[in-house]
């Protein structure tokens, strides 16, 4: 009986140690889907970003925050803005964007999604004031208008917006006007 008790104790302690090691290692696994990034932090200090999809592992005490890096759309609602001549114009746009730098997106702005929305509206207002709605009597025929130069205006909007959201680690893929009226 004493031999069985000693033999049992000889197997219990290694089993407890092995179980603890397995629990420690298992706590560090996390899964990433395609177009998803895992931001690794230790006590809110940025350690790095994992972008490879699949089963990943890090030390269990490292915090992990998943972040989508897929392309996203934002529809800027119809705004009433004055054009270059001061005439009121109704204008709307759609912006396609994605997170490019996960550390900037999480740490440099409070809420990067809301930041993109606010900056999209602001950029659309600013770009609209640089162009006339349409050609008029005092209009230079070589000057771009909102109606006649939609591609040029869209490119100007994309560049303006990219300059505004770069600090949030966001890349603007495309910006197009969806509504334009007097």
CSV table of N, CA and C in Angstrom, one decimal:
chain,number,residue,atom,x,y,z
A,1,UNK,N,0.8,-1.2,0.0
A,1,UNK,CA,0.0,0.0,0.0
A,1,UNK,C,0.9,1.3,0.0
A,2,UNK,N,2.0,1.2,0.8
A,2,UNK,CA,2.8,2.4,0.8
A,2,UNK,C,3.5,2.5,-0.5
A,3,UNK,N,3.9,1.4,-1.2
A,3,UNK,CA,4.5,1.5,-2.5
A,3,UNK,C,3.6,2.1,-3.5
A,4,UNK,N,2.3,1.8,-3.4
A,4,UNK,CA,1.3,2.3,-4.4
A,4,UNK,C,1.1,3.9,-4.2
A,5,UNK,N,1.2,4.3,-2.9
A,5,UNK,CA,1.1,5.7,-2.6
A,5,UNK,C,2.3,6.5,-3.1
A,6,UNK,N,3.5,5.9,-2.9
A,6,UNK,CA,4.7,6.5,-3.4
A,6,UNK,C,4.7,6.6,-5.0
A,7,UNK,N,4.2,5.5,-5.6
A,7,UNK,CA,4.1,5.4,-7.0
A,7,UNK,C,3.1,6.4,-7.6
A,8,UNK,N,2.0,6.6,-6.9
A,8,UNK,CA,1.0,7.5,-7.3
A,8,UNK,C,1.5,8.9,-7.2
A,9,UNK,N,2.2,9.3,-6.1
A,9,UNK,CA,2.8,10.6,-6.0
A,9,UNK,C,3.9,10.9,-7.1
A,10,UNK,N,4.6,9.8,-7.5
A,10,UNK,CA,5.6,10.0,-8.5
A,10,UNK,C,4.9,10.4,-9.9
A,11,UNK,N,3.7,10.0,-10.1
A,11,UNK,CA,3.0,10.3,-11.4
A,11,UNK,C,2.2,11.6,-11.3
A,12,UNK,N,1.7,12.0,-10.1
A,12,UNK,CA,0.8,13.1,-9.9
A,12,UNK,C,1.6,14.4,-10.1
A,13,UNK,N,2.8,14.6,-9.5
A,13,UNK,CA,3.5,15.8,-9.7
A,13,UNK,C,3.9,16.1,-11.1
A,14,UNK,N,4.4,15.2,-11.9
A,14,UNK,CA,4.7,15.5,-13.3
A,14,UNK,C,3.5,15.8,-14.1
A,15,UNK,N,2.4,15.1,-13.7
A,15,UNK,CA,1.1,15.4,-14.5
A,15,UNK,C,0.6,16.8,-14.2
A,16,UNK,N,0.8,17.2,-12.9
A,16,UNK,CA,0.4,18.6,-12.6
A,16,UNK,C,1.2,19.6,-13.3
A,17,UNK,N,2.5,19.3,-13.3
A,17,UNK,CA,3.5,20.2,-14.1
A,17,UNK,C,3.2,20.3,-15.5
A,18,UNK,N,2.9,19.1,-16.1
A,18,UNK,CA,2.6,19.0,-17.6
A,18,UNK,C,1.3,19.7,-17.9
A,19,UNK,N,0.3,19.6,-17.0
A,19,UNK,CA,-1.0,20.2,-17.2
A,19,UNK,C,-0.9,21.7,-17.1
A,20,UNK,N,-0.1,22.2,-16.2
A,20,UNK,CA,0.2,23.7,-16.0
A,20,UNK,C,0.9,24.2,-17.3
A,21,UNK,N,1.9,23.5,-17.8
A,21,UNK,CA,2.6,23.9,-19.0
A,21,UNK,C,1.7,24.0,-20.2
A,22,UNK,N,0.8,23.0,-20.3
A,22,UNK,CA,-0.2,23.0,-21.5
A,22,UNK,C,-1.1,24.2,-21.3
A,23,UNK,N,-1.6,24.4,-20.1
A,23,UNK,CA,-2.5,25.6,-19.9
A,23,UNK,C,-1.8,26.9,-20.3
A,24,UNK,N,-0.6,27.0,-19.9
A,24,UNK,CA,0.2,28.2,-20.2
A,24,UNK,C,0.4,28.4,-21.7
A,25,UNK,N,0.8,27.4,-22.4
A,25,UNK,CA,1.0,27.5,-23.8
A,25,UNK,C,-0.3,27.7,-24.6
A,26,UNK,N,-1.4,27.1,-24.2
A,26,UNK,CA,-2.7,27.2,-24.8
A,26,UNK,C,-3.2,28.6,-24.7
A,27,UNK,N,-2.9,29.3,-23.7
A,27,UNK,CA,-3.4,30.7,-23.5
A,27,UNK,C,-2.8,31.7,-24.5
A,28,UNK,N,-1.8,31.3,-25.2
A,28,UNK,CA,-1.2,32.2,-26.2
A,28,UNK,C,-1.6,32.1,-27.6
A,29,UNK,N,-2.5,31.1,-27.9
A,29,UNK,CA,-2.9,30.8,-29.3
A,29,UNK,C,-4.0,31.8,-29.6
A,30,UNK,N,-4.0,32.3,-30.9
A,30,UNK,CA,-5.1,33.1,-31.4
A,30,UNK,C,-5.2,32.8,-32.9
A,31,UNK,N,-6.4,33.1,-33.5
A,31,UNK,CA,-6.7,32.8,-34.9
A,31,UNK,C,-6.9,34.1,-35.6
A,32,UNK,N,-6.3,34.2,-36.8
A,32,UNK,CA,-6.5,35.4,-37.7
A,32,UNK,C,-7.1,34.9,-39.0
A,33,UNK,N,-8.1,35.6,-39.4
A,33,UNK,CA,-8.8,35.4,-40.7
A,33,UNK,C,-8.1,36.1,-41.8
A,34,UNK,N,-8.3,35.8,-43.1
A,34,UNK,CA,-7.7,36.6,-44.1
A,34,UNK,C,-8.1,38.1,-44.0
A,35,UNK,N,-7.3,39.0,-44.3
A,35,UNK,CA,-7.5,40.5,-44.2
A,35,UNK,C,-7.8,40.9,-42.8
A,36,UNK,N,-7.2,40.2,-41.8
A,36,UNK,CA,-7.4,40.6,-40.4
A,36,UNK,C,-5.9,40.7,-39.8
A,37,UNK,N,-5.7,41.6,-39.0
A,37,UNK,CA,-4.4,41.8,-38.3
A,37,UNK,C,-4.6,41.6,-36.8
A,38,UNK,N,-3.6,41.1,-36.2
A,38,UNK,CA,-3.6,41.0,-34.7
A,38,UNK,C,-2.5,42.0,-34.2
A,39,UNK,N,-2.9,43.0,-33.4
A,39,UNK,CA,-2.0,43.9,-32.8
A,39,UNK,C,-1.6,43.4,-31.4
A,40,UNK,N,-0.3,43.2,-31.2
A,40,UNK,CA,0.2,42.7,-30.0
A,40,UNK,C,0.7,43.8,-29.1
A,41,UNK,N,0.3,43.7,-27.8
A,41,UNK,CA,0.6,44.8,-26.8
A,41,UNK,C,1.0,44.1,-25.5
A,42,UNK,N,1.9,44.8,-24.8
A,42,UNK,CA,2.3,44.4,-23.5
A,42,UNK,C,2.1,45.6,-22.6
A,43,UNK,N,1.2,45.6,-21.7
A,43,UNK,CA,0.9,46.8,-20.8
A,43,UNK,C,0.6,48.0,-21.7
A,44,UNK,N,-0.1,47.8,-22.7
A,44,UNK,CA,-0.5,48.9,-23.7
A,44,UNK,C,0.7,49.5,-24.4
A,45,UNK,N,1.8,48.8,-24.4
A,45,UNK,CA,2.9,49.2,-25.3
A,45,UNK,C,2.9,48.3,-26.5
A,46,UNK,N,3.0,49.0,-27.7
A,46,UNK,CA,2.9,48.3,-28.9
A,46,UNK,C,4.1,47.4,-29.1
A,47,UNK,N,3.9,46.1,-29.4
A,47,UNK,CA,4.9,45.1,-29.7
A,47,UNK,C,5.1,44.8,-31.1
A,48,UNK,N,4.0,44.8,-31.9
A,48,UNK,CA,4.0,44.5,-33.3
A,48,UNK,C,2.6,44.1,-33.8
A,49,UNK,N,2.6,43.8,-35.1
A,49,UNK,CA,1.4,43.4,-35.8
A,49,UNK,C,1.6,42.1,-36.5
A,50,UNK,N,0.7,41.2,-36.3
A,50,UNK,CA,0.7,39.9,-37.0
A,50,UNK,C,-0.3,40.0,-38.1
A,51,UNK,N,0.1,39.7,-39.3
A,51,UNK,CA,-0.9,39.8,-40.4
A,51,UNK,C,-1.1,38.5,-41.2
A,52,UNK,N,-0.3,37.5,-40.8
A,52,UNK,CA,-0.4,36.2,-41.5
A,52,UNK,C,-1.7,35.4,-41.0
A,53,UNK,N,-2.6,35.1,-41.9
A,53,UNK,CA,-3.8,34.4,-41.4
A,53,UNK,C,-3.5,33.0,-40.9
A,54,UNK,N,-4.3,32.5,-40.1
A,54,UNK,CA,-4.2,31.1,-39.5
A,54,UNK,C,-4.0,31.2,-38.0
A,55,UNK,N,-3.6,30.0,-37.5
A,55,UNK,CA,-3.4,29.9,-36.1
A,55,UNK,C,-2.0,30.5,-35.7
A,56,UNK,N,-2.0,31.4,-34.8
A,56,UNK,CA,-0.8,32.1,-34.4
A,56,UNK,C,-0.6,31.9,-32.9
A,57,UNK,N,0.6,32.2,-32.4
A,57,UNK,CA,0.9,32.1,-31.0
A,57,UNK,C,1.8,33.2,-30.5
A,58,UNK,N,1.5,33.7,-29.3
A,58,UNK,CA,2.4,34.7,-28.7
A,58,UNK,C,2.4,34.4,-27.2
A,59,UNK,N,3.2,35.0,-26.5
A,59,UNK,CA,3.2,34.8,-25.0
A,59,UNK,C,1.9,35.1,-24.5
A,60,UNK,N,1.4,34.3,-23.6
A,60,UNK,CA,0.0,34.5,-23.1
A,60,UNK,C,-0.3,35.8,-22.4
A,61,UNK,N,0.7,36.5,-21.8
A,61,UNK,CA,0.5,37.7,-21.2
A,61,UNK,C,0.4,38.9,-22.1
A,62,UNK,N,0.7,38.7,-23.4
A,62,UNK,CA,0.6,39.8,-24.4
A,62,UNK,C,-0.8,39.9,-24.8
A,63,UNK,N,-1.3,41.2,-24.7
A,63,UNK,CA,-2.7,41.4,-25.1
A,63,UNK,C,-2.8,41.4,-26.7
A,64,UNK,N,-3.9,40.9,-27.2
A,64,UNK,CA,-4.1,40.8,-28.6
A,64,UNK,C,-5.4,41.5,-29.0
A,65,UNK,N,-5.3,42.4,-30.0
A,65,UNK,CA,-6.5,43.0,-30.5
A,65,UNK,C,-6.6,42.8,-32.0
A,66,UNK,N,-7.7,42.2,-32.4
A,66,UNK,CA,-7.9,42.0,-33.8
A,66,UNK,C,-8.4,43.2,-34.5
A,67,UNK,N,-8.0,43.4,-35.7
A,67,UNK,CA,-8.4,44.6,-36.5
A,67,UNK,C,-8.5,44.2,-37.9
A,68,UNK,N,-9.7,44.6,-38.5
A,68,UNK,CA,-9.9,44.3,-39.9
A,68,UNK,C,-9.1,45.2,-40.8
A,69,UNK,N,-8.4,44.7,-41.8
A,69,UNK,CA,-7.7,45.5,-42.8
A,69,UNK,C,-8.4,45.4,-44.2
A,70,UNK,N,-9.6,45.0,-44.2
A,70,UNK,CA,-10.4,44.9,-45.4
A,70,UNK,C,-10.8,46.3,-45.9
A,71,UNK,N,-11.1,46.4,-47.2
A,71,UNK,CA,-11.6,47.6,-47.8
A,71,UNK,C,-12.9,47.9,-47.2
A,72,UNK,N,-13.2,49.2,-46.9
A,72,UNK,CA,-14.5,49.6,-46.3
A,72,UNK,C,-15.0,50.8,-47.2
A,73,UNK,N,-16.3,50.9,-47.2
A,73,UNK,CA,-17.0,52.0,-47.8
A,73,UNK,C,-17.5,53.0,-46.8
A,74,UNK,N,-17.5,54.3,-47.2
A,74,UNK,CA,-18.2,55.3,-46.4
A,74,UNK,C,-18.9,56.2,-47.3
A,75,UNK,N,-20.3,56.2,-47.2
A,75,UNK,CA,-21.1,57.2,-48.0
A,75,UNK,C,-21.2,58.5,-47.2
A,76,UNK,N,-20.7,59.5,-47.8
A,76,UNK,CA,-20.8,60.9,-47.3
A,76,UNK,C,-22.2,61.3,-47.7
A,77,UNK,N,-23.0,61.6,-46.7
A,77,UNK,CA,-24.4,62.1,-47.0
A,77,UNK,C,-24.4,63.3,-47.8
A,78,UNK,N,-25.5,63.6,-48.4
A,78,UNK,CA,-25.7,64.8,-49.2
A,78,UNK,C,-25.5,66.1,-48.4
A,79,UNK,N,-24.6,66.9,-48.8
A,79,UNK,CA,-24.2,68.1,-48.1
A,79,UNK,C,-24.6,69.3,-48.9
A,80,UNK,N,-25.0,70.4,-48.3
A,80,UNK,CA,-25.2,71.7,-49.0
A,80,UNK,C,-24.0,72.5,-48.7
A,81,UNK,N,-23.3,72.8,-49.8
A,81,UNK,CA,-22.0,73.5,-49.8
A,81,UNK,C,-22.0,74.6,-50.9
A,82,UNK,N,-21.4,75.7,-50.6
A,82,UNK,CA,-21.3,76.8,-51.6
A,82,UNK,C,-20.1,76.4,-52.5
A,83,UNK,N,-20.3,76.6,-53.9
A,83,UNK,CA,-19.2,76.3,-54.8
A,83,UNK,C,-18.3,77.6,-54.8
A,84,UNK,N,-17.4,77.6,-55.8
A,84,UNK,CA,-16.4,78.7,-55.8
A,84,UNK,C,-17.0,80.1,-56.0
A,85,UNK,N,-18.1,80.1,-56.7
A,85,UNK,CA,-18.9,81.4,-56.9
A,85,UNK,C,-19.8,81.7,-55.8
A,86,UNK,N,-20.0,80.8,-54.8
A,86,UNK,CA,-20.9,81.1,-53.7
A,86,UNK,C,-22.3,80.6,-53.9
A,87,UNK,N,-22.5,79.8,-55.0
A,87,UNK,CA,-23.8,79.2,-55.2
A,87,UNK,C,-24.0,77.9,-54.4
A,88,UNK,N,-25.1,77.7,-53.8
A,88,UNK,CA,-25.3,76.5,-53.0
A,88,UNK,C,-25.4,75.3,-53.9
A,89,UNK,N,-24.8,74.3,-53.6
A,89,UNK,CA,-24.7,73.0,-54.3
A,89,UNK,C,-25.0,71.9,-53.4
A,90,UNK,N,-25.7,70.9,-53.8
A,90,UNK,CA,-25.9,69.6,-53.1
A,90,UNK,C,-24.9,68.6,-53.7
A,91,UNK,N,-24.1,68.0,-52.8
A,91,UNK,CA,-23.0,67.1,-53.2
A,91,UNK,C,-22.9,66.0,-52.2
A,92,UNK,N,-22.6,64.8,-52.7
A,92,UNK,CA,-22.4,63.6,-51.9
A,92,UNK,C,-21.3,62.8,-52.6
A,93,UNK,N,-20.7,61.9,-51.8
A,93,UNK,CA,-19.6,61.1,-52.3
A,93,UNK,C,-19.5,59.7,-51.6
A,94,UNK,N,-18.8,58.8,-52.2
A,94,UNK,CA,-18.5,57.5,-51.5
A,94,UNK,C,-17.0,57.4,-51.5
A,95,UNK,N,-16.5,57.0,-50.3
A,95,UNK,CA,-15.0,56.8,-50.1
A,95,UNK,C,-14.7,55.4,-49.8
A,96,UNK,N,-13.8,54.8,-50.5
A,96,UNK,CA,-13.3,53.4,-50.2
A,96,UNK,C,-11.9,53.6,-49.5
A,97,UNK,N,-11.8,52.9,-48.4
A,97,UNK,CA,-10.6,53.1,-47.6
A,97,UNK,C,-10.3,51.8,-46.8
A,98,UNK,N,-9.1,51.7,-46.3
A,98,UNK,CA,-8.6,50.5,-45.6
A,98,UNK,C,-7.6,51.0,-44.6
A,99,UNK,N,-7.4,50.2,-43.5
A,99,UNK,CA,-6.4,50.4,-42.5
A,99,UNK,C,-5.1,49.9,-43.1
A,100,UNK,N,-4.1,50.7,-43.1
A,100,UNK,CA,-2.8,50.3,-43.6
A,100,UNK,C,-1.8,50.2,-42.5
A,101,UNK,N,-1.7,51.1,-41.6
A,101,UNK,CA,-0.8,51.0,-40.4
A,101,UNK,C,-1.7,50.8,-39.1
A,102,UNK,N,-1.7,49.6,-38.6
A,102,UNK,CA,-2.5,49.2,-37.5
A,102,UNK,C,-2.2,50.0,-36.2
A,103,UNK,N,-0.9,50.2,-36.0
A,103,UNK,CA,-0.4,50.9,-34.8
A,103,UNK,C,-1.0,52.4,-34.8
A,104,UNK,N,-0.9,53.0,-36.0
A,104,UNK,CA,-1.4,54.4,-36.0
A,104,UNK,C,-2.9,54.4,-35.9
A,105,UNK,N,-3.6,53.5,-36.5
A,105,UNK,CA,-5.0,53.4,-36.4
A,105,UNK,C,-5.5,53.3,-34.9
A,106,UNK,N,-4.8,52.5,-34.1
A,106,UNK,CA,-5.2,52.2,-32.8
A,106,UNK,C,-4.7,53.3,-31.8
A,107,UNK,N,-3.5,53.8,-32.0
A,107,UNK,CA,-2.9,54.6,-31.0
A,107,UNK,C,-2.8,56.1,-31.3
A,108,UNK,N,-2.9,56.5,-32.6
A,108,UNK,CA,-2.8,57.9,-32.9
A,108,UNK,C,-4.1,58.7,-33.0
A,109,UNK,N,-5.2,58.0,-33.1
A,109,UNK,CA,-6.5,58.7,-33.0
A,109,UNK,C,-7.4,57.9,-32.1
A,110,UNK,N,-8.4,58.6,-31.6
A,110,UNK,CA,-9.4,58.0,-30.6
A,110,UNK,C,-10.1,56.8,-31.3
A,111,UNK,N,-10.8,57.1,-32.4
A,111,UNK,CA,-11.6,56.1,-33.1
A,111,UNK,C,-11.4,56.3,-34.6
A,112,UNK,N,-10.6,55.5,-35.2
A,112,UNK,CA,-10.2,55.7,-36.6
A,112,UNK,C,-11.4,55.7,-37.5
A,113,UNK,N,-12.4,54.9,-37.3
A,113,UNK,CA,-13.6,54.8,-38.2
A,113,UNK,C,-14.3,56.2,-38.1
A,114,UNK,N,-14.6,56.7,-37.0
A,114,UNK,CA,-15.3,58.0,-36.8
A,114,UNK,C,-14.4,59.1,-37.4
A,115,UNK,N,-13.1,59.0,-37.2
A,115,UNK,CA,-12.1,60.0,-37.8
A,115,UNK,C,-12.2,60.0,-39.3
A,116,UNK,N,-12.3,58.9,-40.0
A,116,UNK,CA,-12.5,58.8,-41.4
A,116,UNK,C,-13.8,59.5,-41.8
A,117,UNK,N,-14.9,59.2,-41.1
A,117,UNK,CA,-16.2,59.8,-41.5
A,117,UNK,C,-16.1,61.3,-41.4
A,118,UNK,N,-15.6,61.8,-40.3
A,118,UNK,CA,-15.6,63.3,-40.1
A,118,UNK,C,-14.7,63.9,-41.1
A,119,UNK,N,-13.5,63.4,-41.4
A,119,UNK,CA,-12.6,63.9,-42.3
A,119,UNK,C,-13.1,63.8,-43.8
A,120,UNK,N,-13.9,62.8,-44.1
A,120,UNK,CA,-14.5,62.7,-45.4
A,120,UNK,C,-15.4,63.8,-45.7
A,121,UNK,N,-16.3,64.1,-44.7
A,121,UNK,CA,-17.2,65.2,-44.9
A,121,UNK,C,-16.5,66.6,-45.0
A,122,UNK,N,-15.5,66.8,-44.2
A,122,UNK,CA,-14.7,68.0,-44.2
A,122,UNK,C,-14.0,68.2,-45.5
A,123,UNK,N,-13.3,67.1,-46.0
A,123,UNK,CA,-12.6,67.2,-47.3
A,123,UNK,C,-13.5,67.4,-48.4
A,124,UNK,N,-14.7,66.8,-48.4
A,124,UNK,CA,-15.7,67.1,-49.5
A,124,UNK,C,-16.1,68.5,-49.5
A,125,UNK,N,-16.4,69.1,-48.3
A,125,UNK,CA,-16.8,70.5,-48.3
A,125,UNK,C,-15.6,71.4,-48.8
A,126,UNK,N,-14.4,71.1,-48.4
A,126,UNK,CA,-13.3,71.9,-48.8
A,126,UNK,C,-13.0,71.8,-50.3
A,127,UNK,N,-13.1,70.6,-50.9
A,127,UNK,CA,-12.8,70.5,-52.3
A,127,UNK,C,-13.9,71.1,-53.1
A,128,UNK,N,-15.2,71.1,-52.7
A,128,UNK,CA,-16.3,71.7,-53.4
A,128,UNK,C,-16.1,73.2,-53.5
A,129,UNK,N,-15.6,73.8,-52.5
A,129,UNK,CA,-15.4,75.3,-52.6
A,129,UNK,C,-14.3,75.7,-53.6
A,130,UNK,N,-13.5,74.8,-54.1
A,130,UNK,CA,-12.4,75.1,-55.0
A,130,UNK,C,-12.9,75.2,-56.5
A,131,UNK,N,-14.1,74.7,-56.8
A,131,UNK,CA,-14.6,74.5,-58.2
A,131,UNK,C,-15.9,75.2,-58.3
A,132,UNK,N,-16.2,75.7,-59.6
A,132,UNK,CA,-17.5,76.2,-59.9
A,132,UNK,C,-18.4,75.0,-60.2
A,133,UNK,N,-19.7,75.2,-60.0
A,133,UNK,CA,-20.6,74.1,-60.3
A,133,UNK,C,-20.6,73.8,-61.8
A,134,UNK,N,-20.7,74.8,-62.6
A,134,UNK,CA,-20.8,74.7,-64.1
A,134,UNK,C,-20.2,75.9,-64.7
A,135,UNK,N,-20.1,75.8,-66.0
A,135,UNK,CA,-19.6,76.9,-66.8
A,135,UNK,C,-20.6,78.1,-66.8
A,136,UNK,N,-20.1,79.3,-66.8
A,136,UNK,CA,-20.9,80.5,-66.8
A,136,UNK,C,-20.3,81.5,-67.7
A,137,UNK,N,-20.9,82.7,-67.7
A,137,UNK,CA,-20.4,83.8,-68.6
A,137,UNK,C,-19.0,84.2,-68.3
A,138,UNK,N,-18.7,84.2,-67.1
A,138,UNK,CA,-17.3,84.7,-66.7
A,138,UNK,C,-16.4,83.5,-66.4
A,139,UNK,N,-16.7,82.3,-66.9
A,139,UNK,CA,-15.9,81.1,-66.7
A,139,UNK,C,-14.8,80.9,-67.7
A,140,UNK,N,-13.6,80.6,-67.2
A,140,UNK,CA,-12.5,80.3,-68.1
A,140,UNK,C,-12.8,78.9,-68.7
A,141,UNK,N,-12.7,78.7,-70.0
A,141,UNK,CA,-13.1,77.4,-70.6
A,141,UNK,C,-12.1,76.3,-70.3
A,142,UNK,N,-10.9,76.6,-69.8
A,142,UNK,CA,-9.9,75.6,-69.4
A,142,UNK,C,-10.0,75.2,-67.9
A,143,UNK,N,-10.9,75.9,-67.2
A,143,UNK,CA,-11.0,75.6,-65.8
A,143,UNK,C,-12.0,74.4,-65.5
A,144,UNK,N,-11.6,73.6,-64.6
A,144,UNK,CA,-12.4,72.4,-64.3
A,144,UNK,C,-13.6,72.8,-63.5
A,145,UNK,N,-14.8,72.2,-63.8
A,145,UNK,CA,-16.0,72.4,-63.0
A,145,UNK,C,-16.4,71.1,-62.3
A,146,UNK,N,-17.3,71.3,-61.3
A,146,UNK,CA,-17.8,70.1,-60.6
A,146,UNK,C,-18.6,69.2,-61.5
A,147,UNK,N,-19.4,69.8,-62.4
A,147,UNK,CA,-20.2,68.9,-63.4
A,147,UNK,C,-19.3,68.4,-64.5
A,148,UNK,N,-18.4,69.2,-65.1
A,148,UNK,CA,-17.7,68.7,-66.2
A,148,UNK,C,-16.4,67.9,-65.9
A,149,UNK,N,-15.9,68.1,-64.7
A,149,UNK,CA,-14.6,67.4,-64.4
A,149,UNK,C,-14.7,66.5,-63.2
A,150,UNK,N,-15.7,65.6,-63.3
A,150,UNK,CA,-16.0,64.7,-62.1
A,150,UNK,C,-14.7,63.9,-61.7
A,151,UNK,N,-14.0,63.4,-62.7
A,151,UNK,CA,-12.8,62.6,-62.4
A,151,UNK,C,-11.7,63.4,-61.7
A,152,UNK,N,-11.5,64.6,-62.2
A,152,UNK,CA,-10.5,65.5,-61.6
A,152,UNK,C,-10.9,65.9,-60.2
A,153,UNK,N,-12.2,66.2,-60.0
A,153,UNK,CA,-12.7,66.5,-58.7
A,153,UNK,C,-12.6,65.3,-57.7
A,154,UNK,N,-12.9,64.1,-58.3
A,154,UNK,CA,-12.8,62.9,-57.4
A,154,UNK,C,-11.3,62.7,-57.0
A,155,UNK,N,-10.4,62.9,-58.0
A,155,UNK,CA,-9.0,62.7,-57.6
A,155,UNK,C,-8.5,63.8,-56.6
A,156,UNK,N,-9.0,65.0,-56.7
A,156,UNK,CA,-8.7,66.0,-55.8
A,156,UNK,C,-9.2,65.7,-54.4
A,157,UNK,N,-10.4,65.1,-54.4
A,157,UNK,CA,-11.1,64.7,-53.1
A,157,UNK,C,-10.2,63.6,-52.5
A,158,UNK,N,-9.8,62.6,-53.3
A,158,UNK,CA,-9.0,61.5,-52.8
A,158,UNK,C,-7.7,62.0,-52.2
A,159,UNK,N,-7.0,62.9,-52.9
A,159,UNK,CA,-5.8,63.4,-52.4
A,159,UNK,C,-5.9,64.2,-51.1
A,160,UNK,N,-7.0,65.0,-51.1
A,160,UNK,CA,-7.2,65.9,-49.9
A,160,UNK,C,-7.5,65.0,-48.7
A,161,UNK,N,-8.4,64.0,-48.9
A,161,UNK,CA,-8.8,63.1,-47.9
A,161,UNK,C,-7.6,62.2,-47.4
A,162,UNK,N,-6.7,61.8,-48.3
A,162,UNK,CA,-5.6,61.0,-47.9
A,162,UNK,C,-4.6,61.8,-47.0
A,163,UNK,N,-4.5,63.1,-47.4
A,163,UNK,CA,-3.6,63.9,-46.5
A,163,UNK,C,-4.2,64.1,-45.1
A,164,UNK,N,-5.5,64.1,-45.0
A,164,UNK,CA,-6.1,64.3,-43.7
A,164,UNK,C,-6.1,63.0,-42.9
A,165,UNK,N,-6.2,61.8,-43.5
A,165,UNK,CA,-6.4,60.6,-42.7
A,165,UNK,C,-5.1,59.8,-42.6
A,166,UNK,N,-4.0,60.3,-43.2
A,166,UNK,CA,-2.7,59.6,-43.1
A,166,UNK,C,-2.2,59.4,-41.7
A,167,UNK,N,-2.5,60.4,-40.8
A,167,UNK,CA,-2.1,60.3,-39.4
A,167,UNK,C,-2.8,59.2,-38.7
A,168,UNK,N,-3.9,58.6,-39.2
A,168,UNK,CA,-4.6,57.5,-38.6
A,168,UNK,C,-4.3,56.2,-39.2
A,169,UNK,N,-3.2,56.2,-40.1
A,169,UNK,CA,-2.8,54.9,-40.6
A,169,UNK,C,-3.8,54.3,-41.7
A,170,UNK,N,-4.6,55.2,-42.3
A,170,UNK,CA,-5.6,54.8,-43.2
A,170,UNK,C,-5.1,55.2,-44.6
A,171,UNK,N,-5.5,54.3,-45.6
A,171,UNK,CA,-5.2,54.6,-47.0
A,171,UNK,C,-6.5,54.7,-47.7
A,172,UNK,N,-6.7,55.8,-48.5
A,172,UNK,CA,-7.9,56.0,-49.2
A,172,UNK,C,-7.7,55.4,-50.6
A,173,UNK,N,-8.5,54.4,-50.9
A,173,UNK,CA,-8.3,53.7,-52.2
A,173,UNK,C,-9.0,54.5,-53.3
A,174,UNK,N,-10.2,55.0,-53.0
A,174,UNK,CA,-10.9,55.7,-54.1
A,174,UNK,C,-11.9,56.6,-53.5
A,175,UNK,N,-12.3,57.7,-54.2
A,175,UNK,CA,-13.3,58.6,-53.7
A,175,UNK,C,-14.0,59.1,-55.0
A,176,UNK,N,-15.3,59.0,-55.0
A,176,UNK,CA,-16.1,59.3,-56.2
A,176,UNK,C,-17.4,60.1,-55.7
A,177,UNK,N,-17.8,61.1,-56.6
A,177,UNK,CA,-19.0,61.8,-56.3
A,177,UNK,C,-20.2,60.9,-56.7
A,178,UNK,N,-21.2,60.9,-55.8
A,178,UNK,CA,-22.4,60.1,-56.1
A,178,UNK,C,-23.6,61.0,-56.3
A,179,UNK,N,-23.5,62.3,-55.9
A,179,UNK,CA,-24.7,63.2,-56.1
A,179,UNK,C,-24.2,64.6,-56.3
A,180,UNK,N,-24.7,65.3,-57.3
A,180,UNK,CA,-24.4,66.6,-57.6
A,180,UNK,C,-25.6,67.4,-58.2
A,181,UNK,N,-26.0,68.4,-57.5
A,181,UNK,CA,-27.2,69.1,-58.0
A,181,UNK,C,-27.2,70.5,-57.4
A,182,UNK,N,-27.9,71.4,-58.1
A,182,UNK,CA,-28.0,72.8,-57.6
A,182,UNK,C,-29.0,72.8,-56.5
